[in-house]
mmCIF file of C-alpha atoms in Angstrom:
data_model
loop_
_atom_site.group_PDB
_atom_site.id
_atom_site.type_symbol
_atom_site.label_atom_id
_atom_site.label_comp_id
_atom_site.label_asym_id
_atom_site.label_seq_id
_atom_site.Cartn_x
_atom_site.Cartn_y
_atom_site.Cartn_z
ATOM 1 C CA UNK A 1 -1.437 1.854 -21.007
ATOM 2 C CA UNK A 2 1.369 -0.528 -21.922
ATOM 3 C CA UNK A 3 1.523 -4.287 -22.098
ATOM 4 C CA UNK A 4 3.537 -4.399 -18.845
ATOM 5 C CA UNK A 5 0.689 -2.887 -16.833
ATOM 6 C CA UNK A 6 -0.306 -5.074 -13.891
ATOM 7 C CA UNK A 7 -3.265 -2.828 -13.063
ATOM 8 C CA UNK A 8 -5.459 -0.862 -15.455
ATOM 9 C CA UNK A 9 -8.425 1.245 -14.411
ATOM 10 C CA UNK A 10 -10.313 2.390 -17.480
ATOM 11 C CA UNK A 11 -12.875 5.213 -17.141
ATOM 12 C CA UNK A 12 -14.035 3.972 -13.724
ATOM 13 C CA UNK A 13 -16.959 5.691 -12.028
ATOM 14 C CA UNK A 14 -18.449 4.833 -8.655
ATOM 15 C CA UNK A 15 -21.700 6.147 -7.208
ATOM 16 C CA UNK A 16 -22.946 5.410 -3.719
ATOM 17 C CA UNK A 17 -26.679 4.862 -3.265
ATOM 18 C CA UNK A 18 -28.610 5.910 -0.179
ATOM 19 C CA UNK A 19 -32.254 6.705 0.674
ATOM 20 C CA UNK A 20 -31.417 10.363 -0.046
ATOM 21 C CA UNK A 21 -30.253 9.561 -3.572
ATOM 22 C CA UNK A 22 -27.089 8.871 -5.533
ATOM 23 C CA UNK A 23 -23.711 10.330 -4.521
ATOM 24 C CA UNK A 24 -20.782 10.310 -6.989
ATOM 25 C CA UNK A 25 -17.611 9.086 -5.228
ATOM 26 C CA UNK A 26 -15.196 8.606 -8.137
ATOM 27 C CA UNK A 27 -15.389 10.134 -11.600
ATOM 28 C CA UNK A 28 -13.651 8.880 -14.746
ATOM 29 C CA UNK A 29 -10.634 7.313 -13.025
ATOM 30 C CA UNK A 30 -8.122 6.002 -15.550
ATOM 31 C CA UNK A 31 -4.691 4.845 -14.447
ATOM 32 C CA UNK A 32 -2.165 2.106 -15.037
ATOM 33 C CA UNK A 33 0.453 0.560 -12.794
ATOM 34 C CA UNK A 34 3.440 -1.129 -14.416
ATOM 35 C CA UNK A 35 5.216 -4.190 -13.064
ATOM 36 C CA UNK A 36 7.636 -3.257 -10.290
ATOM 37 C CA UNK A 37 6.313 0.290 -9.872
ATOM 38 C CA UNK A 38 5.656 1.933 -6.534
ATOM 39 C CA UNK A 39 2.822 4.438 -6.926
ATOM 40 C CA UNK A 40 1.277 6.658 -4.262
ATOM 41 C CA UNK A 41 -2.172 8.249 -4.295
ATOM 42 C CA UNK A 42 -2.687 11.493 -2.384
ATOM 43 C CA UNK A 43 -5.688 13.787 -2.175
ATOM 44 C CA UNK A 44 -8.092 15.572 0.174
ATOM 45 C CA UNK A 45 -9.925 13.605 2.861
ATOM 46 C CA UNK A 46 -12.997 11.875 1.447
ATOM 47 C CA UNK A 47 -11.861 12.044 -2.178
ATOM 48 C CA UNK A 48 -11.940 8.267 -2.695
ATOM 49 C CA UNK A 49 -8.324 7.165 -2.233
ATOM 50 C CA UNK A 50 -9.185 4.076 -0.177
ATOM 51 C CA UNK A 51 -12.150 3.395 -2.460
ATOM 52 C CA UNK A 52 -9.731 2.991 -5.379
ATOM 53 C CA UNK A 53 -7.846 0.307 -3.431
ATOM 54 C CA UNK A 54 -11.119 -1.452 -2.564
ATOM 55 C CA UNK A 55 -12.103 -1.476 -6.230
ATOM 56 C CA UNK A 56 -8.751 -2.908 -7.318
ATOM 57 C CA UNK A 57 -8.961 -5.516 -4.535
ATOM 58 C CA UNK A 58 -12.385 -6.576 -5.843
ATOM 59 C CA UNK A 59 -14.131 -5.738 -2.569
ATOM 60 C CA UNK A 60 -16.584 -3.424 -4.345
ATOM 61 C CA UNK A 61 -17.644 -3.080 -7.967
ATOM 62 C CA UNK A 62 -17.547 0.095 -10.048
ATOM 63 C CA UNK A 63 -20.731 1.708 -11.313
ATOM 64 C CA UNK A 64 -19.138 1.819 -14.758
ATOM 65 C CA UNK A 65 -15.751 1.283 -16.358
ATOM 66 C CA UNK A 66 -13.303 -1.600 -16.187
ATOM 67 C CA UNK A 67 -10.560 -2.712 -13.793
ATOM 68 C CA UNK A 68 -8.003 -5.239 -15.043
ATOM 69 C CA UNK A 69 -5.270 -7.078 -13.161
ATOM 70 C CA UNK A 70 -2.751 -8.769 -15.444
ATOM 71 C CA UNK A 71 -5.225 -8.455 -18.303
ATOM 72 C CA UNK A 72 -8.178 -10.079 -16.519
ATOM 73 C CA UNK A 73 -11.188 -8.109 -15.384
ATOM 74 C CA UNK A 74 -11.579 -7.917 -11.602
ATOM 75 C CA UNK A 75 -14.768 -9.669 -10.456
ATOM 76 C CA UNK A 76 -13.915 -10.252 -6.811
ATOM 77 C CA UNK A 77 -11.003 -10.727 -4.388
ATOM 78 C CA UNK A 78 -7.957 -12.467 -5.854
ATOM 79 C CA UNK A 79 -4.810 -14.114 -4.494
ATOM 80 C CA UNK A 80 -2.882 -11.926 -6.936
ATOM 81 C CA UNK A 81 -3.571 -8.969 -4.638
ATOM 82 C CA UNK A 82 -2.401 -8.419 -1.070
ATOM 83 C CA UNK A 83 -4.065 -5.704 1.036
ATOM 84 C CA UNK A 84 -2.330 -4.087 4.027
ATOM 85 C CA UNK A 85 -4.603 -1.878 6.119
ATOM 86 C CA UNK A 86 -4.125 1.004 8.567
ATOM 87 C CA UNK A 87 -4.485 -1.371 11.530
ATOM 88 C CA UNK A 88 -2.432 -4.563 11.634
ATOM 89 C CA UNK A 89 -5.457 -6.759 12.568
ATOM 90 C CA UNK A 90 -3.209 -9.393 14.138
ATOM 91 C CA UNK A 91 -5.024 -11.983 16.240
ATOM 92 C CA UNK A 92 -3.807 -11.562 19.823
ATOM 93 C CA UNK A 93 -4.306 -15.254 20.675
ATOM 94 C CA UNK A 94 -2.129 -16.461 17.793
ATOM 95 C CA UNK A 95 1.665 -16.421 17.785
ATOM 96 C CA UNK A 96 3.530 -14.263 15.274
ATOM 97 C CA UNK A 97 4.233 -17.269 13.069
ATOM 98 C CA UNK A 98 0.585 -18.347 13.242
ATOM 99 C CA UNK A 99 -0.501 -14.823 12.271
ATOM 100 C CA UNK A 100 1.887 -14.796 9.308
ATOM 101 C CA UNK A 101 0.425 -18.104 8.100
ATOM 102 C CA UNK A 102 -3.190 -16.897 8.416
ATOM 103 C CA UNK A 103 -3.632 -15.767 4.800
ATOM 104 C CA UNK A 104 -2.299 -19.075 3.510
ATOM 105 C CA UNK A 105 -4.705 -20.922 5.822
ATOM 106 C CA UNK A 106 -7.678 -18.911 4.565
ATOM 107 C CA UNK A 107 -6.706 -19.627 0.952
ATOM 108 C CA UNK A 108 -6.123 -23.335 1.701
ATOM 109 C CA UNK A 109 -2.477 -23.039 0.631
ATOM 110 C CA UNK A 110 -0.616 -24.330 3.684
ATOM 111 C CA UNK A 111 2.043 -26.480 2.004
ATOM 112 C CA UNK A 112 5.565 -27.299 3.193
ATOM 113 C CA UNK A 113 6.975 -24.984 0.531
ATOM 114 C CA UNK A 114 4.684 -22.058 1.406
ATOM 115 C CA UNK A 115 5.261 -22.518 5.137
ATOM 116 C CA UNK A 116 9.016 -22.622 4.555
ATOM 117 C CA UNK A 117 8.801 -19.406 2.526
ATOM 118 C CA UNK A 118 6.807 -17.646 5.260
ATOM 119 C CA UNK A 119 9.347 -18.648 7.911
ATOM 120 C CA UNK A 120 12.146 -17.489 5.603
ATOM 121 C CA UNK A 121 10.451 -14.076 5.387
ATOM 122 C CA UNK A 122 10.391 -13.874 9.194
ATOM 123 C CA UNK A 123 14.093 -14.741 9.282
ATOM 124 C CA UNK A 124 15.047 -12.352 6.469
ATOM 125 C CA UNK A 125 13.296 -9.369 8.018
ATOM 126 C CA UNK A 126 14.427 -9.770 11.602
ATOM 127 C CA UNK A 127 11.425 -11.409 13.235
ATOM 128 C CA UNK A 128 12.609 -15.015 13.586
ATOM 129 C CA UNK A 129 13.359 -14.536 17.290
ATOM 130 C CA UNK A 130 9.761 -13.413 17.822
ATOM 131 C CA UNK A 131 7.965 -16.167 15.907
ATOM 132 C CA UNK A 132 6.618 -17.740 19.119
ATOM 133 C CA UNK A 133 5.739 -14.392 20.713
ATOM 134 C CA UNK A 134 2.239 -12.901 20.689
ATOM 135 C CA UNK A 135 1.283 -9.561 19.089
ATOM 136 C CA UNK A 136 0.817 -7.809 22.445
ATOM 137 C CA UNK A 137 4.511 -8.434 23.153
ATOM 138 C CA UNK A 138 5.630 -6.453 20.079
ATOM 139 C CA UNK A 139 5.950 -2.720 19.396
ATOM 140 C CA UNK A 140 3.622 -0.997 16.928
ATOM 141 C CA UNK A 141 6.311 -0.899 14.249
ATOM 142 C CA UNK A 142 7.103 -4.588 14.645
ATOM 143 C CA UNK A 143 3.415 -5.462 14.462
ATOM 144 C CA UNK A 144 3.104 -3.633 11.146
ATOM 145 C CA UNK A 145 6.173 -5.472 9.853
ATOM 146 C CA UNK A 146 4.442 -8.740 10.789
ATOM 147 C CA UNK A 147 1.315 -7.564 8.932
ATOM 148 C CA UNK A 148 3.423 -6.892 5.818
ATOM 149 C CA UNK A 149 5.088 -10.304 6.030
ATOM 150 C CA UNK A 150 1.645 -11.914 6.433
ATOM 151 C CA UNK A 151 0.631 -10.129 3.214
ATOM 152 C CA UNK A 152 3.832 -11.174 1.407
ATOM 153 C CA UNK A 153 3.438 -14.785 2.560
ATOM 154 C CA UNK A 154 0.590 -15.336 0.086
ATOM 155 C CA UNK A 155 3.028 -14.165 -2.628
ATOM 156 C CA UNK A 156 0.764 -11.579 -4.306
ATOM 157 C CA UNK A 157 1.774 -9.828 -7.519
ATOM 158 C CA UNK A 158 0.350 -6.535 -6.267
ATOM 159 C CA UNK A 159 0.448 -4.905 -2.824
ATOM 160 C CA UNK A 160 -2.237 -2.413 -1.806
ATOM 161 C CA UNK A 161 -1.154 -0.295 1.158
ATOM 162 C CA UNK A 162 -3.841 1.785 2.852
ATOM 163 C CA UNK A 163 -2.043 4.277 5.110
ATOM 164 C CA UNK A 164 -0.167 1.451 6.862
ATOM 165 C CA UNK A 165 1.952 3.835 8.977
ATOM 166 C CA UNK A 166 -0.723 6.325 10.057
ATOM 167 C CA UNK A 167 -1.266 4.869 13.553
ATOM 168 C CA UNK A 168 2.433 5.059 14.452
ATOM 169 C CA UNK A 169 4.450 7.826 16.086
ATOM 170 C CA UNK A 170 6.574 9.952 13.741
ATOM 171 C CA UNK A 171 9.940 8.325 14.455
ATOM 172 C CA UNK A 172 8.575 4.789 14.101
ATOM 173 C CA UNK A 173 6.699 5.840 10.955
ATOM 174 C CA UNK A 174 9.922 7.074 9.329
ATOM 175 C CA UNK A 175 11.852 3.950 10.261
ATOM 176 C CA UNK A 176 9.086 1.619 9.106
ATOM 177 C CA UNK A 177 8.593 3.409 5.768
ATOM 178 C CA UNK A 178 12.307 2.792 5.168
ATOM 179 C CA UNK A 179 11.943 -0.894 6.056
ATOM 180 C CA UNK A 180 8.759 -1.444 4.060
ATOM 181 C CA UNK A 181 10.148 0.258 0.952
ATOM 182 C CA UNK A 182 13.268 -1.882 1.199
ATOM 183 C CA UNK A 183 11.276 -5.093 1.634
ATOM 184 C CA UNK A 184 8.991 -4.309 -1.310
ATOM 185 C CA UNK A 185 11.957 -3.508 -3.578
ATOM 186 C CA UNK A 186 13.846 -6.617 -2.487
ATOM 187 C CA UNK A 187 10.826 -8.848 -3.047
ATOM 188 C CA UNK A 188 10.300 -7.134 -6.443
ATOM 189 C CA UNK A 189 6.648 -6.381 -5.759
ATOM 190 C CA UNK A 190 4.386 -3.821 -7.404
ATOM 191 C CA UNK A 191 2.801 -1.493 -4.860
ATOM 192 C CA UNK A 192 0.033 1.097 -4.644
ATOM 193 C CA UNK A 193 0.116 3.269 -1.511
ATOM 194 C CA UNK A 194 -2.631 5.556 -0.209
ATOM 195 C CA UNK A 195 -1.311 8.225 2.149
ATOM 196 C CA UNK A 196 -2.061 11.702 3.501
ATOM 197 C CA UNK A 197 1.660 12.293 4.002
ATOM 198 C CA UNK A 198 3.156 14.121 1.005
ATOM 199 C CA UNK A 199 6.731 13.576 2.197
ATOM 200 C CA UNK A 200 6.091 9.857 2.590
ATOM 201 C CA UNK A 201 4.680 9.653 -0.936
ATOM 202 C CA UNK A 202 7.593 11.543 -2.517
ATOM 203 C CA UNK A 203 10.302 9.577 -0.718
ATOM 204 C CA UNK A 204 8.823 6.126 -1.434
ATOM 205 C CA UNK A 205 7.318 6.435 -4.914
ATOM 206 C CA UNK A 206 8.165 6.213 -8.585
ATOM 207 C CA UNK A 207 4.985 8.145 -9.386
ATOM 208 C CA UNK A 208 2.382 10.098 -7.437
ATOM 209 C CA UNK A 209 -1.250 10.552 -8.460
ATOM 210 C CA UNK A 210 -3.050 13.565 -7.015
ATOM 211 C CA UNK A 211 -6.829 13.262 -6.708
ATOM 212 C CA UNK A 212 -9.327 16.110 -6.749
ATOM 213 C CA UNK A 213 -12.024 16.694 -4.143
ATOM 214 C CA UNK A 214 -15.046 14.379 -4.267
ATOM 215 C CA UNK A 215 -16.032 13.074 -6.683
ATOM 216 C CA UNK A 216 -12.409 12.042 -6.964
ATOM 217 C CA UNK A 217 -10.678 12.182 -10.313
ATOM 218 C CA UNK A 218 -7.000 12.158 -11.256
ATOM 219 C CA UNK A 219 -6.058 15.828 -11.084
ATOM 220 C CA UNK A 220 -2.360 15.450 -11.883
ATOM 221 C CA UNK A 221 0.516 12.998 -11.964
ATOM 222 C CA UNK A 222 4.166 13.354 -10.967
ATOM 223 C CA UNK A 223 7.067 11.114 -11.955
ATOM 224 C CA UNK A 224 9.500 11.251 -9.052
ATOM 225 C CA UNK A 225 13.227 11.507 -9.719
ATOM 226 C CA UNK A 226 15.341 12.098 -6.622
ATOM 227 C CA UNK A 227 19.141 12.105 -6.727
ATOM 228 C CA UNK A 228 21.253 10.392 -4.091
ATOM 229 C CA UNK A 229 23.348 7.267 -3.740
ATOM 230 C CA UNK A 230 21.413 6.040 -0.716
ATOM 231 C CA UNK A 231 17.925 5.104 -1.988
ATOM 232 C CA UNK A 232 16.251 4.757 1.408
ATOM 233 C CA UNK A 233 13.159 6.965 1.826
ATOM 234 C CA UNK A 234 14.617 8.713 4.877
ATOM 235 C CA UNK A 235 17.777 9.677 2.991
ATOM 236 C CA UNK A 236 15.864 10.629 -0.162
ATOM 237 C CA UNK A 237 14.059 13.328 1.826
ATOM 238 C CA UNK A 238 17.394 15.159 1.769
ATOM 239 C CA UNK A 239 17.554 15.170 -2.058
ATOM 240 C CA UNK A 240 17.710 18.656 -3.619
ATOM 241 C CA UNK A 241 14.604 17.958 -5.733
ATOM 242 C CA UNK A 242 12.491 16.920 -2.746
ATOM 243 C CA UNK A 243 11.316 20.387 -1.688
ATOM 244 C CA UNK A 244 10.251 21.294 -5.226
ATOM 245 C CA UNK A 245 8.023 18.205 -5.496
ATOM 246 C CA UNK A 246 6.610 18.886 -2.024
ATOM 247 C CA UNK A 247 5.699 22.498 -2.808
ATOM 248 C CA UNK A 248 4.028 21.595 -6.104
ATOM 249 C CA UNK A 249 1.919 18.804 -4.622
ATOM 250 C CA UNK A 250 1.071 20.921 -1.546
ATOM 251 C CA UNK A 251 -0.361 23.599 -3.838
ATOM 252 C CA UNK A 252 -2.239 20.981 -5.887
ATOM 253 C CA UNK A 253 -4.007 19.808 -2.750
ATOM 254 C CA UNK A 254 -5.109 23.335 -1.870
ATOM 255 C CA UNK A 255 -3.818 22.841 1.649
ATOM 256 C CA UNK A 256 -4.558 25.782 3.956
ATOM 257 C CA UNK A 257 -3.126 26.248 7.395
ATOM 258 C CA UNK A 258 -5.263 28.224 9.813
#
């Protein structure tokens, strides 16, 4: 775990308590995320992928172990972290610009400079013409792009992405993964993506962590090196190394097709 690590999870365990007793959810999770890295987490359903994001975001506390962001122990939600969920959660009665400014409003950070930056993000990523539109007037892909810009508007150091493309059709999902990866790289953000889609993880990531069945633990790790001049995720799926990574991770997940 080097000095450049933005996120460190050190021997983290999480148990859920219910009237029936204690259920282990995560077991001895240790990982680090370096500045500028894009890391994906894959694993079987129910293994605790989203729980890891919730822990890093400070929404829940571990049973034991430590979680550090930029060297400081996580003790609750922080403006250093932006969280993008499966659903866009845009408010239908607010315009696109008003939705993008929502996070800044909640944090009490509506300044001329921050507002100007948010509008610049809308302009840079092709949504300036829709700033006075309402969410219901936009396609699913455009809505998710707005949700990402809303997250970027608070200028977090770390982006947590919880299956942000899962509700979209396949074609839109491919196009949006390309856009999102490009935006994150251009904005020089560090990102942690949870996904069920192995191809998505391989094409977007610097590293992939594979979790075991519940209680989730880090089963294996892959550093991704794909060759190709065009670094877009869609084009990287054509890289000669892609299939080898896919087959290895597929086997790790014990995926069975009936």
